Coordinates of C-alpha atoms in Angstrom, one line a residue:
Chain A
X1 CA -3.9 12.7 -27.3
X2 CA -7.2 11.8 -28.8
X3 CA -10.0 12.3 -26.3
X4 CA -12.7 11.2 -28.6
X5 CA -11.7 7.6 -27.9
X6 CA -12.4 8.2 -24.3
X7 CA -15.6 10.0 -24.8
X8 CA -17.0 7.4 -27.1
X9 CA -16.0 4.7 -24.6
X10 CA -17.1 6.3 -21.4
X11 CA -19.7 3.6 -20.7
X12 CA -16.9 1.1 -20.3
X13 CA -15.3 3.3 -17.7
X14 CA -18.6 3.7 -15.9
X15 CA -19.0 -0.1 -15.8
X16 CA -15.5 -0.1 -14.3
X17 CA -16.3 2.6 -11.8
X18 CA -19.3 0.6 -10.7
X19 CA -17.3 -2.6 -10.2
X20 CA -14.5 -0.8 -8.4
X21 CA -17.0 0.9 -6.0
X22 CA -18.8 -2.4 -5.4
X23 CA -15.6 -4.3 -4.7
X24 CA -14.1 -1.7 -2.5
X25 CA -17.1 -0.9 -0.4
X26 CA -18.3 -4.5 0.2
X27 CA -14.8 -5.6 1.1
X28 CA -14.3 -2.6 3.4
X29 CA -17.6 -3.2 5.2
X30 CA -17.0 -6.9 5.6
X31 CA -13.4 -6.4 6.5
X32 CA -14.3 -3.9 9.2
X33 CA -17.0 -6.2 10.6
X34 CA -14.4 -9.0 10.8
X35 CA -11.7 -6.8 12.2
X36 CA -13.6 -5.4 15.2
X37 CA -14.1 -8.8 17.0
X38 CA -10.6 -9.9 15.9
X39 CA -9.0 -6.8 17.4
X40 CA -10.8 -7.2 20.7
X41 CA -9.8 -10.8 20.9
X42 CA -6.3 -9.9 19.9
X43 CA -6.1 -7.6 22.9
X44 CA -8.2 -9.4 25.5
X45 CA -8.5 -12.9 24.4
X46 CA -6.5 -15.8 25.8
X47 CA -3.2 -16.6 24.2
X48 CA -4.5 -19.6 22.4
X49 CA -7.1 -17.4 20.6
X50 CA -4.5 -14.7 20.0
X51 CA -2.1 -17.0 18.2
X52 CA -4.2 -17.8 15.1
X53 CA -5.2 -14.1 14.8
X54 CA -1.6 -13.1 14.9
X55 CA -0.7 -15.6 12.2
X56 CA -3.6 -14.4 10.1
X57 CA -2.5 -10.8 10.4
X58 CA 1.2 -11.7 9.8
X59 CA 0.5 -13.6 6.7
X60 CA -1.8 -11.0 5.1
X61 CA 0.3 -8.0 6.0
X62 CA 3.6 -9.7 5.0
X63 CA 2.7 -10.9 1.5
X64 CA 1.6 -9.0 -1.6
X65 CA -2.1 -8.7 -2.4
X66 CA -1.5 -10.0 -5.8
X67 CA 0.0 -13.3 -4.5
X68 CA -2.9 -13.6 -2.1
X69 CA -5.3 -13.2 -4.9
X70 CA -3.5 -15.8 -7.1
X71 CA -3.4 -18.2 -4.2
X72 CA -7.2 -18.0 -3.9
X73 CA -8.2 -17.6 -7.5
X74 CA -5.8 -20.1 -9.1
X75 CA -4.6 -22.0 -6.1
X76 CA -7.9 -23.3 -4.6
X77 CA -8.7 -25.2 -7.7
X78 CA -5.7 -27.5 -6.9
X79 CA -7.6 -29.2 -4.1
X80 CA -10.3 -31.8 -4.9
X81 CA -11.7 -31.1 -1.4
X82 CA -12.6 -27.5 -2.4
X83 CA -13.6 -28.5 -5.9
X84 CA -16.1 -31.0 -4.7
X85 CA -17.4 -28.8 -2.0
X86 CA -20.4 -26.5 -1.8
X87 CA -18.2 -23.4 -2.2
X88 CA -16.7 -24.3 -5.5
X89 CA -19.2 -22.4 -7.6
X90 CA -18.2 -19.3 -5.7
X91 CA -14.4 -19.8 -5.8
X92 CA -14.6 -20.5 -9.5
X93 CA -15.8 -16.9 -10.1
X94 CA -13.1 -14.2 -10.4
X95 CA -15.4 -11.6 -8.9
X96 CA -16.0 -13.6 -5.7
X97 CA -12.3 -14.5 -5.4
X98 CA -11.3 -10.8 -5.6
X99 CA -14.0 -9.9 -3.1
X100 CA -12.9 -12.7 -0.8
X101 CA -9.2 -11.7 -1.0
X102 CA -9.8 -8.0 -0.5
X103 CA -12.0 -8.7 2.5
X104 CA -9.4 -10.8 4.2
X105 CA -6.6 -8.4 3.3
X106 CA -8.3 -5.3 4.6
X107 CA -9.5 -7.3 7.7
X108 CA -5.9 -8.1 8.6
X109 CA -4.7 -4.5 8.2
X110 CA -7.7 -3.1 10.0
X111 CA -7.3 -5.6 12.9
X112 CA -3.7 -4.3 13.3
X113 CA -4.9 -0.6 13.3
X114 CA -7.7 -1.3 15.8
X115 CA -5.4 -3.4 18.0
X116 CA -3.1 -0.4 18.4
X117 CA -6.0 2.0 19.0
X118 CA -7.5 -0.3 21.6
X119 CA -4.2 -0.8 23.3
X120 CA -3.8 3.0 23.6
X121 CA -6.9 3.4 25.7
X122 CA -6.0 5.5 28.7
X123 CA -5.8 3.5 31.9
X124 CA -7.8 6.1 33.8
X125 CA -10.8 5.6 31.5
X126 CA -10.9 1.9 32.1
X127 CA -10.4 2.3 35.8
X128 CA -13.3 4.8 35.9
X129 CA -15.5 2.3 34.0
X130 CA -14.6 -0.5 36.5
X131 CA -15.3 1.8 39.4
X132 CA -18.7 2.6 37.9
X133 CA -19.3 -1.2 37.9
X134 CA -19.5 -1.8 34.2
X135 CA -19.1 -5.3 32.9
X136 CA -16.4 -6.2 30.4
X137 CA -18.8 -6.2 27.5
X138 CA -20.4 -2.9 28.5
X139 CA -17.0 -1.3 28.8
X140 CA -16.0 -2.5 25.4
X141 CA -19.2 -1.2 23.9
X142 CA -19.5 2.1 25.6
X143 CA -15.9 3.2 26.2
X144 CA -13.2 1.2 24.5
X145 CA -14.6 0.9 21.0
X146 CA -15.9 4.5 20.6
X147 CA -12.6 5.9 21.8
X148 CA -10.5 3.4 19.7
X149 CA -12.5 4.2 16.6
X150 CA -11.6 7.9 17.0
X151 CA -7.9 7.2 17.5
X152 CA -8.0 4.7 14.5
X153 CA -9.7 7.1 12.0
X154 CA -6.6 8.7 10.5
X155 CA -4.9 5.3 9.9
X156 CA -8.1 3.8 8.7
X157 CA -8.6 6.5 6.1
X158 CA -5.2 5.5 4.7
X159 CA -6.4 1.9 4.7
X160 CA -9.5 2.9 2.7
X161 CA -7.3 4.6 0.1
X162 CA -4.9 1.6 0.0
X163 CA -7.9 -0.7 -0.6
X164 CA -9.1 1.5 -3.4
X165 CA -5.7 1.4 -5.1
X166 CA -5.3 -2.3 -4.3
X167 CA -8.6 -3.0 -6.0
X168 CA -6.9 -2.2 -9.3
X169 CA -5.4 -5.7 -9.1
X170 CA -8.8 -7.2 -9.8
X171 CA -8.2 -6.3 -13.4
X172 CA -5.4 -8.9 -13.5
X173 CA -8.0 -11.7 -13.0
X174 CA -10.2 -10.5 -15.8
X175 CA -12.5 -8.2 -13.8
X176 CA -13.5 -5.0 -15.6
X177 CA -12.9 -2.4 -12.9
X178 CA -11.6 1.1 -13.7
X179 CA -8.1 -0.3 -14.5
X180 CA -9.7 -3.2 -16.4
X181 CA -11.6 -0.7 -18.5
X182 CA -8.4 1.2 -19.3
X183 CA -6.7 -2.0 -20.3
X184 CA -9.5 -2.8 -22.7
X185 CA -9.3 0.6 -24.3
X186 CA -5.5 0.4 -24.5
X187 CA -5.5 -3.0 -26.2
X188 CA -8.4 -2.0 -28.5
X189 CA -7.0 1.4 -29.7
X190 CA -3.4 1.2 -28.7
X191 CA -3.7 4.5 -26.9
X192 CA -2.0 4.1 -23.5
X193 CA -1.9 7.7 -22.5
X194 CA -5.6 8.3 -23.0
X195 CA -6.6 5.0 -21.5
X196 CA -4.5 5.0 -18.4
X197 CA -4.6 8.8 -17.7
X198 CA -8.4 8.6 -17.7
X199 CA -8.3 5.8 -15.2
X200 CA -5.8 7.8 -13.1
X201 CA -8.3 10.8 -13.1
X202 CA -11.1 8.5 -12.0
X203 CA -9.0 7.1 -9.1
X204 CA -7.8 10.5 -8.1
X205 CA -11.4 11.9 -8.0
X206 CA -12.4 9.0 -5.7
X207 CA -9.3 9.4 -3.5
X208 CA -10.0 13.1 -3.0
X209 CA -13.7 12.4 -2.3
X210 CA -12.6 9.9 0.4
X211 CA -10.2 12.3 1.9
X212 CA -12.9 15.0 2.0
X213 CA -15.5 12.7 3.6
X214 CA -13.0 11.5 6.2
X215 CA -12.1 15.2 7.1
X216 CA -15.8 15.8 7.6
X217 CA -16.1 12.8 9.8
X218 CA -13.1 13.9 11.7
X219 CA -14.6 17.3 12.4
X220 CA -17.7 15.5 13.8
X221 CA -15.9 12.9 15.8
X222 CA -13.4 15.2 17.2
X223 CA -15.9 18.1 17.9
X224 CA -15.3 17.8 21.6
X225 CA -11.6 18.4 21.1
X226 CA -12.0 21.6 19.0
X227 CA -11.2 24.8 20.8
X228 CA -14.6 26.4 21.7
X229 CA -15.3 29.4 19.6
X230 CA -16.1 32.6 21.5
X231 CA -19.4 32.9 19.7
X232 CA -20.5 29.5 20.8
X233 CA -19.3 30.2 24.4
X234 CA -21.5 33.3 24.6
X235 CA -24.5 31.7 23.0
X236 CA -24.4 28.6 25.2
X237 CA -22.8 29.4 28.5
X238 CA -21.6 26.4 30.5
Chain B
X1 CA 5.0 -33.4 0.8
X2 CA 6.3 -30.2 -0.7
X3 CA 7.7 -31.1 -4.0
X4 CA 8.7 -28.3 -6.4
X5 CA 9.0 -30.7 -9.4
X6 CA 12.4 -29.3 -10.3
X7 CA 11.2 -25.7 -10.4
X8 CA 13.1 -24.8 -7.2
X9 CA 16.1 -23.1 -9.0
X10 CA 13.7 -21.2 -11.3
X11 CA 11.8 -19.8 -8.3
X12 CA 15.1 -19.0 -6.6
X13 CA 16.2 -17.0 -9.7
X14 CA 12.9 -15.1 -9.6
X15 CA 13.5 -14.4 -5.9
X16 CA 16.9 -12.9 -6.8
X17 CA 15.2 -10.7 -9.5
X18 CA 12.6 -9.6 -7.0
X19 CA 15.4 -8.5 -4.6
X20 CA 17.2 -6.7 -7.5
X21 CA 14.1 -4.8 -8.5
X22 CA 13.4 -3.9 -4.9
X23 CA 16.9 -2.6 -4.2
X24 CA 17.2 -0.7 -7.5
X25 CA 13.8 0.9 -6.9
X26 CA 14.8 1.7 -3.3
X27 CA 17.8 3.6 -4.6
X28 CA 15.7 5.7 -7.0
X29 CA 13.1 6.3 -4.3
X30 CA 15.7 7.5 -1.8
X31 CA 17.2 9.9 -4.4
X32 CA 13.8 11.3 -5.3
X33 CA 12.8 11.3 -1.7
X34 CA 15.7 13.4 -0.4
X35 CA 15.3 15.8 -3.4
X36 CA 11.6 16.0 -2.8
X37 CA 12.0 16.7 0.9
X38 CA 14.6 19.4 0.3
X39 CA 12.3 20.9 -2.4
X40 CA 9.4 20.9 0.0
X41 CA 11.4 22.6 2.7
X42 CA 13.2 25.1 0.4
X43 CA 12.4 28.7 0.2
X44 CA 11.6 28.7 -3.5
X45 CA 7.8 28.6 -4.0
X46 CA 8.0 26.9 -7.4
X47 CA 10.1 24.0 -6.0
X48 CA 7.6 23.5 -3.2
X49 CA 4.7 23.5 -5.6
X50 CA 6.3 20.9 -7.9
X51 CA 7.1 18.7 -4.9
X52 CA 3.6 19.0 -3.5
X53 CA 2.1 18.3 -6.9
X54 CA 4.3 15.2 -7.2
X55 CA 3.4 13.7 -3.8
X56 CA -0.3 14.5 -4.2
X57 CA -0.6 12.9 -7.7
X58 CA 1.3 9.8 -6.7
X59 CA -0.9 9.2 -3.6
X60 CA -4.0 9.5 -5.7
X61 CA -3.2 6.9 -8.4
X62 CA -2.9 3.1 -7.9
X63 CA 0.6 1.6 -8.5
X64 CA -0.7 -0.7 -11.2
X65 CA -2.2 2.1 -13.3
X66 CA 1.1 4.1 -13.1
X67 CA 3.1 1.1 -14.0
X68 CA 1.0 0.3 -17.0
X69 CA 1.1 3.9 -18.0
X70 CA 4.9 3.9 -17.8
X71 CA 5.2 0.6 -19.6
X72 CA 2.8 1.1 -22.5
X73 CA 3.0 4.9 -22.6
X74 CA 6.8 4.9 -22.3
X75 CA 7.0 2.4 -25.1
X76 CA 5.0 4.6 -27.3
X77 CA 6.9 7.8 -26.3
X78 CA 10.3 6.2 -27.0
X79 CA 9.2 5.0 -30.4
X80 CA 7.8 8.4 -31.2
X81 CA 11.0 10.1 -30.1
X82 CA 13.2 7.6 -31.9
X83 CA 12.7 8.8 -35.5
X84 CA 13.2 12.4 -34.3
X85 CA 16.6 11.5 -33.0
X86 CA 17.5 9.6 -36.2
X87 CA 16.8 6.1 -35.1
X88 CA 14.5 4.1 -37.3
X89 CA 14.2 0.7 -35.7
X90 CA 11.5 -0.4 -33.2
X91 CA 12.6 0.0 -29.6
X92 CA 11.3 -2.5 -27.0
X93 CA 11.1 -1.0 -23.6
X94 CA 12.7 -3.1 -21.0
X95 CA 10.2 -4.3 -18.3
X96 CA 13.0 -4.2 -15.7
X97 CA 13.6 -0.5 -16.3
X98 CA 9.9 0.3 -16.6
X99 CA 9.2 -1.5 -13.3
X100 CA 12.1 0.0 -11.4
X101 CA 11.4 3.5 -12.6
X102 CA 7.7 3.3 -11.7
X103 CA 8.2 1.8 -8.3
X104 CA 11.1 4.2 -7.6
X105 CA 8.9 7.1 -8.7
X106 CA 6.0 6.0 -6.5
X107 CA 8.0 5.4 -3.4
X108 CA 10.0 8.6 -4.0
X109 CA 6.8 10.3 -3.0
X110 CA 6.4 8.4 0.2
X111 CA 10.0 8.8 1.0
X112 CA 9.6 12.6 0.4
X113 CA 7.1 12.7 3.3
X114 CA 9.3 10.5 5.5
X115 CA 12.4 12.5 4.9
X116 CA 10.6 15.8 5.3
X117 CA 9.4 14.9 8.7
X118 CA 12.9 13.6 9.7
X119 CA 14.6 16.8 8.6
X120 CA 12.1 18.9 10.5
X121 CA 12.8 16.9 13.6
X122 CA 16.5 17.9 13.7
X123 CA 17.1 20.6 16.3
X124 CA 17.0 24.0 14.7
X125 CA 19.6 25.4 17.1
X126 CA 22.3 23.0 15.9
X127 CA 21.7 24.1 12.3
X128 CA 22.1 27.7 13.4
X129 CA 25.3 26.8 15.3
X130 CA 26.6 25.2 12.1
X131 CA 25.9 28.4 10.1
X132 CA 27.5 30.5 12.9
X133 CA 30.7 28.4 12.5
X134 CA 30.7 29.5 8.9
X135 CA 29.7 26.2 7.3
X136 CA 28.1 26.3 3.9
X137 CA 24.5 25.2 3.5
X138 CA 25.6 21.9 2.0
X139 CA 28.1 21.3 4.7
X140 CA 25.5 21.9 7.4
X141 CA 23.3 19.3 5.6
X142 CA 26.1 16.8 5.3
X143 CA 27.5 17.1 8.8
X144 CA 24.5 18.0 11.0
X145 CA 21.2 17.3 9.3
X146 CA 22.0 14.0 7.5
X147 CA 23.5 12.0 10.4
X148 CA 20.7 13.0 12.7
X149 CA 17.8 12.7 10.3
X150 CA 18.6 9.0 9.8
X151 CA 17.3 8.2 13.2
X152 CA 14.1 10.0 12.7
X153 CA 13.6 8.7 9.2
X154 CA 14.3 5.0 10.0
X155 CA 10.8 3.9 11.2
X156 CA 9.1 5.5 8.2
X157 CA 11.8 4.3 5.9
X158 CA 11.4 0.8 7.1
X159 CA 7.6 0.8 6.5
X160 CA 8.1 2.2 3.0
X161 CA 10.7 -0.6 2.3
X162 CA 8.3 -3.3 3.4
X163 CA 5.5 -1.9 1.2
X164 CA 7.9 -1.5 -1.7
X165 CA 9.0 -5.1 -1.6
X166 CA 5.4 -6.2 -1.8
X167 CA 4.7 -3.8 -4.6
X168 CA 7.4 -5.4 -6.7
X169 CA 5.0 -8.3 -7.3
X170 CA 3.3 -6.1 -9.8
X171 CA 6.3 -6.3 -12.2
X172 CA 5.2 -9.8 -13.0
X173 CA 2.2 -8.2 -14.8
X174 CA 4.4 -6.3 -17.2
X175 CA 6.2 -9.5 -18.0
X176 CA 9.3 -9.4 -15.8
X177 CA 10.4 -12.8 -14.6
X178 CA 10.2 -12.1 -10.9
X179 CA 9.2 -14.9 -8.5
X180 CA 5.5 -14.3 -8.9
X181 CA 5.7 -14.9 -12.7
X182 CA 8.1 -17.8 -12.3
X183 CA 5.6 -19.3 -9.9
X184 CA 2.9 -18.7 -12.5
X185 CA 4.9 -20.5 -15.2
X186 CA 5.7 -23.4 -12.9
X187 CA 2.0 -23.6 -11.8
X188 CA 0.9 -23.7 -15.4
X189 CA 3.3 -26.6 -16.2
X190 CA 2.6 -28.7 -13.1
X191 CA -1.0 -27.7 -12.3
X192 CA 0.0 -27.0 -8.8
X193 CA -0.8 -23.3 -8.5
X194 CA -1.4 -23.3 -4.7
X195 CA 1.9 -24.9 -3.9
X196 CA 4.0 -22.5 -6.0
X197 CA 2.2 -19.3 -4.9
X198 CA 2.4 -20.5 -1.3
X199 CA 6.2 -20.9 -1.8
X200 CA 6.3 -17.3 -3.1
X201 CA 4.2 -16.0 -0.3
X202 CA 6.6 -17.7 2.2
X203 CA 9.6 -16.1 0.4
X204 CA 8.0 -12.7 0.8
X205 CA 7.4 -13.4 4.5
X206 CA 11.1 -14.3 4.8
X207 CA 12.3 -11.1 3.1
X208 CA 10.0 -8.9 5.2
X209 CA 10.8 -10.7 8.4
X210 CA 14.6 -10.5 7.9
X211 CA 14.2 -6.8 6.9
X212 CA 12.3 -6.1 10.1
X213 CA 15.2 -7.5 12.1
X214 CA 17.8 -5.5 10.2
X215 CA 15.8 -2.4 10.6
X216 CA 15.4 -2.9 14.3
X217 CA 19.2 -3.4 14.6
X218 CA 19.8 -0.1 12.6
X219 CA 17.2 1.7 14.7
X220 CA 19.0 0.7 17.9
X221 CA 22.4 1.6 16.4
X222 CA 21.3 5.1 15.3
X223 CA 19.7 5.7 18.7
X224 CA 22.8 4.9 20.7
X225 CA 23.5 8.6 21.5
X226 CA 19.9 9.3 22.6
X227 CA 18.9 9.3 26.2
X228 CA 15.9 7.2 26.9
X229 CA 13.3 8.8 29.0

């Protein structure tokens, strides 16, 4: 092991870290924004609307992320329709293609997670909302979504980690993310252990950070389910 | 409309290789998973520690990074060990072995968690009854734990299998001629990348869909003796 290689080349890893974080965070935010309406429509929409959503989720969950990325990055160039369109400057770029693929992929998985969470809303809560005269939209906003988000959090935290790990595929289409940085170092110095173990440490640090943050969020979101401590009970009597 | 320009048989070979890689990795993953689960539930602290370390590390590192580490790192390791063992030639690591070992190793960690949960779900009283009959620890495992844990393990096992099949696409990156790589070669020659990758995507959908049906059948079969509430 020769750690001086890594120390001298840390800037490459930091560029990689930056790209990984940008790719993962943007695709997660956009994917979630797509998944919320899709999951609602998938539960309450009419069957004709549900069908394309089901097909979308089925396709993106049933095929490897790598193949999806190749389909978009290499595949779209096959069609003159896309090549002559306004979007071609975007789809020509590896970075945009990776972002596009990751967004759709995480949107599909998140839709499925949220669909299950929405479906598990207790009937009593919905009946109570109806009895209180809430409209459908108000019910979704005030009751169904907040409670579904809580139920979905553990599964969604897994999805965040899968997305982080999946983002390493971006290195295959020439993007310098953390894995891409490691591949550069490996090919330049022929030092696979140093290069890939450093990448592994970076990924592990991010994974543990995500797990830690989700735990904190869980404590906040599930505060009402925690057993009340004696001290709190004495200080703020009901 | 869909013409494969004569590359159909080539893609088919790739599909067979994908299936081979998947099944071989599954075998390793199951062996590692059952050992990992037994280690996690064993009384020995050191075994528990090793198993926990294993599952934590694997879940923190992307599959691709591990695979590249095994492929390039393993290559180097073997060639460093070779001279020590009295072999002077250059040894090329086989991408099939590197791929299968990595994927098996990764999914061994996920299987460990699945099997651990399944073993814990087996009724404690029955294990005690087995011991009371004078069965040895191994016999209790073989006759009581194993047949019953299958039912509890199947849903998690099925999920792991579906993810594993999709992960095998990564072996194309280390140069194994699975269907993704075959499609890439065909796409390069015909300039029809979308067509070929779509065919591959459909193949994956077929494999996963058929798997789901088989898993459903198995789940029903192994739940025959269970009363439904």
